[in-house]
Coordinates of C-alpha atoms and ligand atoms in Angstrom, one line a residue:
Chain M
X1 CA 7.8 40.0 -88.3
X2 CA 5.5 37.2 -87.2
X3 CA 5.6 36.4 -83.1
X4 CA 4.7 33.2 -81.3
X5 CA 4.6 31.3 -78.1
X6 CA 6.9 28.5 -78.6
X7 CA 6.1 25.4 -76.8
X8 CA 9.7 23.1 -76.0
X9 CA 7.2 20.0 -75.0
X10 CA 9.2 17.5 -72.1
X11 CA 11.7 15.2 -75.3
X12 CA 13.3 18.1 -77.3
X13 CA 14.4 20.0 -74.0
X14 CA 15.7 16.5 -72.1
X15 CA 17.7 15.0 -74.8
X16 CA 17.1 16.1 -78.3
X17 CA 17.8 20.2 -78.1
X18 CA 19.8 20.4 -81.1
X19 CA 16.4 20.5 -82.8
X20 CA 15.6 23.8 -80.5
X21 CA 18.8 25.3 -81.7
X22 CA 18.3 24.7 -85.0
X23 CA 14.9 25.9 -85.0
X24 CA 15.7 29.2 -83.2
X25 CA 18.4 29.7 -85.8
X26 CA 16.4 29.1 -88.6
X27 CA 13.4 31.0 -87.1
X28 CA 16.2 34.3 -86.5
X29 CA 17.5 34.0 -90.8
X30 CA 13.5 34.4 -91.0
X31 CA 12.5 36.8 -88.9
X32 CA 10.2 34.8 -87.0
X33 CA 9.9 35.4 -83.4
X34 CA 9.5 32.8 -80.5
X35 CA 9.1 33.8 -77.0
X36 CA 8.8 32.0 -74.0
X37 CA 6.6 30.7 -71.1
X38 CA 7.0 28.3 -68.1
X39 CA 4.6 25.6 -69.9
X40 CA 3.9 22.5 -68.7
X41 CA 3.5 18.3 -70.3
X42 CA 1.0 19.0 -73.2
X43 CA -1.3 16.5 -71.8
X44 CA -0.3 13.4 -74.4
X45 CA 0.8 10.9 -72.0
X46 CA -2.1 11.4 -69.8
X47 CA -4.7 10.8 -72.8
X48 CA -4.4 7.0 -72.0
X49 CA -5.0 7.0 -68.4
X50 CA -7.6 10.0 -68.1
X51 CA -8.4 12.1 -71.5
X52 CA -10.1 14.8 -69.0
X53 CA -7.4 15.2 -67.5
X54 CA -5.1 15.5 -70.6
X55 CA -7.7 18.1 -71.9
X56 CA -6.7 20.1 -69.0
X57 CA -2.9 19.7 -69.5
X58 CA -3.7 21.4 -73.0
X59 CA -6.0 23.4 -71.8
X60 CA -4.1 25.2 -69.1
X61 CA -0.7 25.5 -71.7
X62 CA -3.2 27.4 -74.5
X63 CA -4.4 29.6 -71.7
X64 CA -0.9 30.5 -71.3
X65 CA -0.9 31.9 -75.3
X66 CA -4.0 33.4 -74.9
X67 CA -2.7 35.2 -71.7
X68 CA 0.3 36.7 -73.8
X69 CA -2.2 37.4 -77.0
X70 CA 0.0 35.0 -79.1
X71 CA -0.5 31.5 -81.4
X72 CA 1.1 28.8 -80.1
X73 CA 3.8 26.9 -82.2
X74 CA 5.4 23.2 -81.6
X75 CA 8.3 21.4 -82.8
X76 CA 7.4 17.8 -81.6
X77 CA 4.7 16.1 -83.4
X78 CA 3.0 15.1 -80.3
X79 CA 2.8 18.3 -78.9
X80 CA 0.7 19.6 -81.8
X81 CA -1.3 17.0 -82.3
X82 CA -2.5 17.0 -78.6
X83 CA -2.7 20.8 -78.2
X84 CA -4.1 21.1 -81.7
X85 CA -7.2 18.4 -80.9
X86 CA -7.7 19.6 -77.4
X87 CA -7.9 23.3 -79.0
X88 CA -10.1 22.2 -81.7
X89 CA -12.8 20.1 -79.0
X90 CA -12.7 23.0 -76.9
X91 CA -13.6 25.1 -79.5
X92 CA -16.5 23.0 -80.3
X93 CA -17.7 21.9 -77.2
X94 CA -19.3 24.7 -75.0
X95 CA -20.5 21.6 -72.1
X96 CA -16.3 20.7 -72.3
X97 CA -14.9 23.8 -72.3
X98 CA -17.4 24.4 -69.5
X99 CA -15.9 21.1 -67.6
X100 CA -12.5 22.5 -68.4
X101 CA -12.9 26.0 -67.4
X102 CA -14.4 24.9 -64.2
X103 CA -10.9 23.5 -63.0
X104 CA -9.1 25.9 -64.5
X105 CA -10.7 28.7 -62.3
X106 CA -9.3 27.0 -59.6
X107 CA -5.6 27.9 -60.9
X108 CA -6.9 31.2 -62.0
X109 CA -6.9 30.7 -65.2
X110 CA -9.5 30.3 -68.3
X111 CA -9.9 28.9 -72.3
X112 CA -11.3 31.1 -73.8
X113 CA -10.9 29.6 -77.3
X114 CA -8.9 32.7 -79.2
X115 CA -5.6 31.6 -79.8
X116 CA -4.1 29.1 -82.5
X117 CA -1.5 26.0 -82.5
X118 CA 0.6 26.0 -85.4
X119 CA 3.4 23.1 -86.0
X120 CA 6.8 24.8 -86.8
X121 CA 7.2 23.9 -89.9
X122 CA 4.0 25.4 -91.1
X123 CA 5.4 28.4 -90.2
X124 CA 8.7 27.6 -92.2
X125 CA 7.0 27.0 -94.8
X126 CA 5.4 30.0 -95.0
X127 CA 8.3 32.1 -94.3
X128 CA 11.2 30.5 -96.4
X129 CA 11.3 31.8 -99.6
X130 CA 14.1 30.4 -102.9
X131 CA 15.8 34.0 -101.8
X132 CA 16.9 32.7 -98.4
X133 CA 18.7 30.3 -99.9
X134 CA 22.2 30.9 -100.4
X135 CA 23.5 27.4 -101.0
X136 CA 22.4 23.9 -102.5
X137 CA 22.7 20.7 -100.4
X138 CA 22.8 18.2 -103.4
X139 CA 21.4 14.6 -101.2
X140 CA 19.0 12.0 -101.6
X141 CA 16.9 12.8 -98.9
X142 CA 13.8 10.3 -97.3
X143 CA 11.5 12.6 -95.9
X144 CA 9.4 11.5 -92.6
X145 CA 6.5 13.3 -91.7
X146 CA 5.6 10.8 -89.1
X147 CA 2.0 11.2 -87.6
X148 CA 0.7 13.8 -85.7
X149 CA 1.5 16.2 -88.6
X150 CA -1.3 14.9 -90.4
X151 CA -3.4 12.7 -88.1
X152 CA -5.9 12.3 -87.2
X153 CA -6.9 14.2 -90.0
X154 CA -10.7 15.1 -88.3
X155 CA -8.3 17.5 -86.5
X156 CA -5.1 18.0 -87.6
X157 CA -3.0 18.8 -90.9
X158 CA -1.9 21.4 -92.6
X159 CA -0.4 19.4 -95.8
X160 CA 3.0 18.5 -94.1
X161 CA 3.8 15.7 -96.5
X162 CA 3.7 18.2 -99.5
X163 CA 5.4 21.4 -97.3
X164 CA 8.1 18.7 -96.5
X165 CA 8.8 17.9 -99.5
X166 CA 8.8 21.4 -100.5
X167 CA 11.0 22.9 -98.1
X168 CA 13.9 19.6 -99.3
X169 CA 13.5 20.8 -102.8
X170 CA 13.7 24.4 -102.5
X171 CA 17.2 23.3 -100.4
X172 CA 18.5 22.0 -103.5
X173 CA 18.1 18.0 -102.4
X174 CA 16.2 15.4 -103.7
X175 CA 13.2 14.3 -102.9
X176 CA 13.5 9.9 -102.4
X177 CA 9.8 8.5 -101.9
X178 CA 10.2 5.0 -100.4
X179 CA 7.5 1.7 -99.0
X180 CA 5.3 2.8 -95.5
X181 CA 6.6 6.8 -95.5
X182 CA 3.6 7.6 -93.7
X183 CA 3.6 5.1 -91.3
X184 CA 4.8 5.6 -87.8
X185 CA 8.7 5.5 -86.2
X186 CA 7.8 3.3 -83.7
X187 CA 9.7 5.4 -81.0
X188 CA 6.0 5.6 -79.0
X189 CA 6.9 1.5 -78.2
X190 CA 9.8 2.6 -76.2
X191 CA 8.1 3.0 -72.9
X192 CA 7.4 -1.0 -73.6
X193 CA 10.3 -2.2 -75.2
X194 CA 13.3 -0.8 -76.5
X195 CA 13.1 -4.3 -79.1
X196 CA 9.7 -3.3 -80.4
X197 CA 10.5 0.5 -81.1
X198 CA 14.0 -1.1 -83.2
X199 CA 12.0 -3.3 -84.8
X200 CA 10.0 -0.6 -86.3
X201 CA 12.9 1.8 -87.1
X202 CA 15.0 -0.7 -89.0
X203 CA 11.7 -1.2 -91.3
X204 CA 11.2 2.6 -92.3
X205 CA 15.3 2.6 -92.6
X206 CA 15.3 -0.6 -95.0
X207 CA 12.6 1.1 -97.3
X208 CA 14.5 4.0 -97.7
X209 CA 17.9 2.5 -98.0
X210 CA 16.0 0.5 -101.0
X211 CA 15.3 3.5 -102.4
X212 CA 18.7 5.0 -102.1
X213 CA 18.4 7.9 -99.5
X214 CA 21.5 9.2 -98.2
X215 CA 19.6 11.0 -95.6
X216 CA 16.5 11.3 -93.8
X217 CA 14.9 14.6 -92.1
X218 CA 12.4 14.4 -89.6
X219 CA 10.1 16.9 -87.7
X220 CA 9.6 15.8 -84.8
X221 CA 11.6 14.7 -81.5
X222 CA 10.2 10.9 -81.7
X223 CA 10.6 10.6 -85.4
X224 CA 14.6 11.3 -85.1
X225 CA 15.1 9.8 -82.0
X226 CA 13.7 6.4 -84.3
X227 CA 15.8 7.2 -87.3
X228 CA 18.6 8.7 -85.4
X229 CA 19.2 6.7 -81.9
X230 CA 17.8 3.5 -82.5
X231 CA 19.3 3.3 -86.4
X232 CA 22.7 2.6 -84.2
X233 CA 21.4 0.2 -82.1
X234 CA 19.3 -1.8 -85.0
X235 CA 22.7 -1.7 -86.7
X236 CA 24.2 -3.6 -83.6
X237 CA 21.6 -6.2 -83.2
X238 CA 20.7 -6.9 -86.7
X239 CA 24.2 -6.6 -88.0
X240 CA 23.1 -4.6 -91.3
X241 CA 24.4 -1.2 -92.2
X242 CA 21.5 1.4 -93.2
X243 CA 23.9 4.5 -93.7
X244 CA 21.2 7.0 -93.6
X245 CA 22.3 10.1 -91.7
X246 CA 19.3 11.3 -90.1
X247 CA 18.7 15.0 -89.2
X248 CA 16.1 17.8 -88.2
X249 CA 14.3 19.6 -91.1
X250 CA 15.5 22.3 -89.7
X251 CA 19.5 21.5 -89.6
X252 CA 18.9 21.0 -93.5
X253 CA 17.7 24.5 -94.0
X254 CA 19.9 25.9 -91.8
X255 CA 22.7 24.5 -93.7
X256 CA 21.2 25.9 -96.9
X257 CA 20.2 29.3 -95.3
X258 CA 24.2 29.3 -95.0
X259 CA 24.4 28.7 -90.9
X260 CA 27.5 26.7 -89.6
X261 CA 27.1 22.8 -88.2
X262 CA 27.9 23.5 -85.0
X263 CA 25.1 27.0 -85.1
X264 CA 22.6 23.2 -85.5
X265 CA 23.7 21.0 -83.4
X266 CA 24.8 18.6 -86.0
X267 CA 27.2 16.9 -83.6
X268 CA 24.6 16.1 -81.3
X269 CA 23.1 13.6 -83.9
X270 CA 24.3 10.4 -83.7
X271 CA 24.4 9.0 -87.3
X272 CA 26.7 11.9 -87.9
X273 CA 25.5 13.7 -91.0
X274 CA 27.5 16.6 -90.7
X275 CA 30.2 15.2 -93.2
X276 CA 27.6 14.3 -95.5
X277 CA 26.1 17.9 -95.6
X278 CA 29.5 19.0 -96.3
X279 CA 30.3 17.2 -99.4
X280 CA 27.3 17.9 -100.8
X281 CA 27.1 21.6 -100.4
X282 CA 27.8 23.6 -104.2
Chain O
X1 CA -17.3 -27.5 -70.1
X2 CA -15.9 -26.1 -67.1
X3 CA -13.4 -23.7 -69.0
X4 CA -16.7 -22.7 -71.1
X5 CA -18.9 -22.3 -68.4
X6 CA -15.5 -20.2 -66.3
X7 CA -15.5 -17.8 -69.5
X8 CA -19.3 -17.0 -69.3
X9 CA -19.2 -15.7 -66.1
X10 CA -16.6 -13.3 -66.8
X11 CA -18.8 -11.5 -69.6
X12 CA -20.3 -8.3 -68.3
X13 CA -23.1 -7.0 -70.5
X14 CA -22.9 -3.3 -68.7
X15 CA -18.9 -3.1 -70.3
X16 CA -20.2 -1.9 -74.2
X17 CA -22.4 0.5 -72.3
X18 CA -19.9 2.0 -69.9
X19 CA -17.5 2.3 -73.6
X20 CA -19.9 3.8 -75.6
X21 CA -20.5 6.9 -72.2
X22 CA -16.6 7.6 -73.0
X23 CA -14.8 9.7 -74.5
X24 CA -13.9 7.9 -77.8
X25 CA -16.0 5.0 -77.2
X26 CA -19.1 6.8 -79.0
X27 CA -19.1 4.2 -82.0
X28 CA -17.8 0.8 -80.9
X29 CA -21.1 -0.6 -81.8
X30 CA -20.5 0.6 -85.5
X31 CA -17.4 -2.1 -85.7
X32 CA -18.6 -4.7 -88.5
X33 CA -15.2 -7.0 -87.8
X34 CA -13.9 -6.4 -91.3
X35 CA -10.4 -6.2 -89.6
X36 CA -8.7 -2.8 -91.8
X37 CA -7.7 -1.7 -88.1
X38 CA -5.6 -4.8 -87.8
X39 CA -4.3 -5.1 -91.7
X40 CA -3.4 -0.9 -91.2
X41 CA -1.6 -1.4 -88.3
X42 CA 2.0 -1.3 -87.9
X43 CA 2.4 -2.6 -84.1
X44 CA 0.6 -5.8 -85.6
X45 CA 3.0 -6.2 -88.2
X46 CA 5.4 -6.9 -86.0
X47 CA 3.6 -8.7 -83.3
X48 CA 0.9 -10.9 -83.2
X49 CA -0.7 -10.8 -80.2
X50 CA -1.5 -6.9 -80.7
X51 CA -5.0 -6.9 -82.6
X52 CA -7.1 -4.1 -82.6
X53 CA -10.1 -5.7 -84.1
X54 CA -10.2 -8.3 -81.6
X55 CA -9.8 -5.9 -78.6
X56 CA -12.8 -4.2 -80.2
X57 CA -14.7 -7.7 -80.5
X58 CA -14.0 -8.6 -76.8
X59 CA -15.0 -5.4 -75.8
X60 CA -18.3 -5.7 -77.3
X61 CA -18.6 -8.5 -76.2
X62 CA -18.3 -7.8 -72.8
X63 CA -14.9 -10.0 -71.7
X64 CA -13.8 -8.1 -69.0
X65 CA -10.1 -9.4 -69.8
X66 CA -10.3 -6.2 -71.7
X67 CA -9.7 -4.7 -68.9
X68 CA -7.1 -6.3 -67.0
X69 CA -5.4 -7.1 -70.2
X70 CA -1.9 -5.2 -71.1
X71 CA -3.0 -5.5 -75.0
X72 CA -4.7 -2.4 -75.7
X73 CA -1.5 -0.6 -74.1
X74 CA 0.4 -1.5 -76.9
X75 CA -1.3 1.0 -79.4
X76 CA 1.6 3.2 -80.6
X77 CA -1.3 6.2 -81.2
X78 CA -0.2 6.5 -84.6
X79 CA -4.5 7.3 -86.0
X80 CA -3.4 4.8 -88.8
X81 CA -6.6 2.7 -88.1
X82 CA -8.9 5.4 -87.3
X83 CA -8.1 7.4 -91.0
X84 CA -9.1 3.8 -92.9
X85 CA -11.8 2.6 -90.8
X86 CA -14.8 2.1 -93.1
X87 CA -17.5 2.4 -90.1
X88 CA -15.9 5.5 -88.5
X89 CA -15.6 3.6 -85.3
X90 CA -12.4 4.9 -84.6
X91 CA -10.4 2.0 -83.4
X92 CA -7.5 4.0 -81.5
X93 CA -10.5 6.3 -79.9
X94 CA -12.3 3.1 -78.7
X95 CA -8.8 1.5 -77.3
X96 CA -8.2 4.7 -75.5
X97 CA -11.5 4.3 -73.9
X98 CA -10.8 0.9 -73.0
X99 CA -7.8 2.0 -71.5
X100 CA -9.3 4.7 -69.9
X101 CA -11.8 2.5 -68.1
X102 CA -9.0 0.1 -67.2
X103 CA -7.6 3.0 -64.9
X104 CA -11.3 2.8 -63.0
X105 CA -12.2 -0.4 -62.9
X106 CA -9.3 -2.5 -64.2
X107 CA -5.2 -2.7 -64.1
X108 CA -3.0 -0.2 -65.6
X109 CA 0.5 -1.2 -66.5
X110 CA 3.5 -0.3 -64.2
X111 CA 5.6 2.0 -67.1
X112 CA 2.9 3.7 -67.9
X113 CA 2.0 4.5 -64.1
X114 CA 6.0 5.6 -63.6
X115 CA 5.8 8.1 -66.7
X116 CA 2.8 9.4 -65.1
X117 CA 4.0 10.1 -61.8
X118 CA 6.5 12.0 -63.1
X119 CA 3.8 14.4 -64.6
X120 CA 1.9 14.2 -61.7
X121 CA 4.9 15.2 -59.6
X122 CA 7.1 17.6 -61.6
X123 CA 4.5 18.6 -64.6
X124 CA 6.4 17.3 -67.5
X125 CA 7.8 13.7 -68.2
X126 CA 11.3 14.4 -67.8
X127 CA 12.8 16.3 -65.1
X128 CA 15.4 18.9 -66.5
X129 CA 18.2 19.4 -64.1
X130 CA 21.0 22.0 -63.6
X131 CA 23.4 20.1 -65.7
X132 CA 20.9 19.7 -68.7
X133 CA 20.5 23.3 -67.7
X134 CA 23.4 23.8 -68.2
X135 CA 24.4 22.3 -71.8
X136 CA 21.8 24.1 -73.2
X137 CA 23.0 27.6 -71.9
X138 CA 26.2 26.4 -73.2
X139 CA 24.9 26.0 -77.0
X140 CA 22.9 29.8 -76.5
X141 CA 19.7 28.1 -75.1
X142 CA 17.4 29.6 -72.7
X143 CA 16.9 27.7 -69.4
X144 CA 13.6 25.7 -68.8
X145 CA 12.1 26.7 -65.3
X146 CA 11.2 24.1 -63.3
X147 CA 7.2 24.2 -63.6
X148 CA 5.0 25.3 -61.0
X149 CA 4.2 22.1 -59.0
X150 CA 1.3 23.9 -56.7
X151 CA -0.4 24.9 -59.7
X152 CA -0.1 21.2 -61.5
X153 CA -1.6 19.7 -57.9
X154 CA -4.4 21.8 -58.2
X155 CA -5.0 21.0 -61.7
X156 CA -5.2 17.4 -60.8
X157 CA -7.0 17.5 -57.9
X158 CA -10.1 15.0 -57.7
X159 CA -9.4 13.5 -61.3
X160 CA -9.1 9.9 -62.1
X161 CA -5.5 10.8 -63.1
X162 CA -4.8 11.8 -59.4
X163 CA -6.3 8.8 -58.1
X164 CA -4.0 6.8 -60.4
X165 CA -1.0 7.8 -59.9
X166 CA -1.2 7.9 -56.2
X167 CA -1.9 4.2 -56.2
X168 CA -5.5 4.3 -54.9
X169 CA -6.8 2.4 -58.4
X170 CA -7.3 -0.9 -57.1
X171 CA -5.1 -3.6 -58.8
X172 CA -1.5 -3.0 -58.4
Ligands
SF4_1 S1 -11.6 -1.2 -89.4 FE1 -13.4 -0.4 -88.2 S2 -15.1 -1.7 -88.7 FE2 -13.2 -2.8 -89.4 S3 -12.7 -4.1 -87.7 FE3 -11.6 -2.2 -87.4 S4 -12.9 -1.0 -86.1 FE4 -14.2 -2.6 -86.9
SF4_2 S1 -3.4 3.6 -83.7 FE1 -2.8 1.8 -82.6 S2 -4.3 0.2 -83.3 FE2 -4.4 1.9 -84.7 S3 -3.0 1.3 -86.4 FE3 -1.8 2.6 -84.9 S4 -0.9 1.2 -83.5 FE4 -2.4 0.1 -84.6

């Protein structure tokens, strides 16, 4: 039985927590363990306007996983990504973790560099094996690593593209390789313009509609809310139809691991692939 | 003449100096202009006036506008640049240190000040209420405790994030 600290980040508890449930549910089938801890913004948002104080944002969640002598695991790309390069310059940099731990005394806490941030599906990957499986989900399936996953690859990666495509595979789908699938969702345009973040989306969704996906899976909070939310609004404006019903990595499993829709949150998506998943199942 | 002679005064040779004592700004005199930031990147391909070379080429050399400019704040982070780059400079590094020194000595844009208030004030970008709360006790989640907004004060005390987000940075 593996055990780690499982860090919610601020997206996937405010409006995407079907990927939580589905996570958890997969993570139970597995015997994976994820506990809890009153965590705060992993520092991403802050990177622009201060990167110290960003490093302490990270800094001050790891200490958390240290405190409780357990690795640290993220659903949202962004999360990992931050954590992850924080972890790995504190590591490093004796002078920055100096800096760091300075402030940090001040909360009464410390880095001390001994725990480990994981992305979830890493851990998946590891744990799912063809024996889980109890049914096929027979799709077409784009899969959409997006970035953080694997960049910046200095300090981050842990072969997602490949363990993705993996973990659709050993589900029973097929794999649909499509123009730009490592480029990014767009969804980090939001803040600017809801236009610019739509504009992006509908590009990825065109690629993969060329290519004949039925679906998409995503692994991260940004990624689906991209593929997911703003594929019904590009539909609007544009006036095309992209049809690709857009879920968690983690729904898809689940489904395959032989959990019910509603036991992943499948009606919380809005491109509604539950139907899909059903007539596909053998 | 005039207009030339305006645009002169603004260059401030200290700027590549100040860049290159940042976090991220280590290599911006590496950039040899070839423009594989710009070609890689996908906020580009869909609008024009986002170019990462030439943020790096005004940077260098020394155009303040940089600084007050809301360009660089269109970077969607996605590293796309940084993994082709054949000088290493790290384009997205350098624009976060341009947008880092913006915060001290430039302009930082209103929505990015409003989603870091938020952080500065509750400790994560979104507050999650009772109802929210709620819904996810409903599908078998646990709650999320509000954070511990002593503990974030402290955390932020004296950095330039602090001074940001409670308005003391200069321009609006
Ligand atoms: S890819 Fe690198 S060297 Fe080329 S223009 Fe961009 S930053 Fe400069
Ligand atoms: S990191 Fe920013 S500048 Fe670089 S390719 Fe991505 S959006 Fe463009």
């Amino acid at each position: 039985m593996s055990e780690y600290l499982y860090f919610p980040g601020c997206n996937i508890p405010y409006r995407e927590n079907q990927y939580e449930l589905s996570a958890r549910a997969v993570a139970k089938k597995l015997g994976v363990e994820l506990r809890g801890a009153n965590f705060i913004c992993c520092g991403l948002n802050i990177e622009p306007i201060d990167e110290f104080a960003s490093l302490l944002f990270s800094a001050r969640n790891i200490a958390l996983a240290e405190e409780q002598e357990l690795p640290l695991v993220a659903l949202c790309n962004g999360c990992y990504k931050t954590l992850r390069v924080a972890d790995r310059k504190l590591k490093k940099d004796e002078r920055l973790r100096a800096r760091v731990n300075e402030k940090l005394a001040e909360i009464g806490r410390e880095y001390r560099g001994r725990s480990e941030v994981y992305h979830f599906l890493d851990v998946v990957s590891s744990e799912l094996k063809p024996e889980h499986i109890v049914r096929k989900v027979e799709l077409r399936v784009a899969p959409f690593t997006g970035c953080h996953s694997t960049r910046p690859s200095e300090y981050v990666g842990f072969g997602a593209e490949e363990k993705l495509r993996e973990l659709i595979r050993l589900c029973g789908a097929k794999v649909v390789r499509y123009t730009d699938m490592d480029k990014c969702c767009g969804a980090p345009l939001l803040a600017l313009g809801e236009e610019l973040g739509v504009s992006i989306a509908r590009q990825r969704l065109l690629s993969m509609k060329a290519r004949g996906a039925e679906a998409a899976v995503t692994m991260c909070p940004f990624c689906q809310v991209s593929l997911d939310t703003l594929q019904v609004k590009a539909e609007q404006e544009f006036g095309e139809r992209y049809g690709i019903a857009s879920m968690y990595i983690t729904q898809l499993i689940g489904i395959a691991l032989g959990l019910k829709p509603e036991e992943l949150g499948l009606g919380e998506n809005k491109t509604k692939p539950e139907a899909l998943l059903k007539g596909a199942l053998r | 003449m005039e207009k030339l002679e305006l645009r002169y005064r603004q260059v401030d040779s200290s700027l590549v100096k100040k860049l290159k004592q940042m976090p991220g700004g280590e290599a911006v005199g590496r950039c040899y202009q070839c423009g594989t930031c710009t070609a890689s990147c996908v906020v580009n391909a869909i609008l024009d006036d986002f170019n990462p070379r030439r943020v790096i080429r005004m940077a260098v050399l020394g155009m303040r506008e940089v600084l007050e400019s809301v360009e660089p704040w269109y970077c969607a982070v996605c590293y796309m640049c940084t993994e082709r780059c054949p000088r290493d400079v790290k384009p997205v590094s350098v624009l976060m240190a341009v947008k880092n020194l913006s915060c001290i000595e430039g302009r930082v844009p209103q929505a990015f000040r409003n989603i870091n208030e938020n952080i500065a004030r509750i400790g994560r970008l979104f507050e999650i209420d009772d109802f929210t709360n709620f819904m996810r006790e409903d599908m078998g989640l646990p709650p999320i405790e509000p954070s511990d907004t002593e503990e974030v004060a402290k955390l932020i005390a004296g950095t330039e994030f602090e001074r940001v987000v409670k308005g003391e940075a200069e321009n609006e």
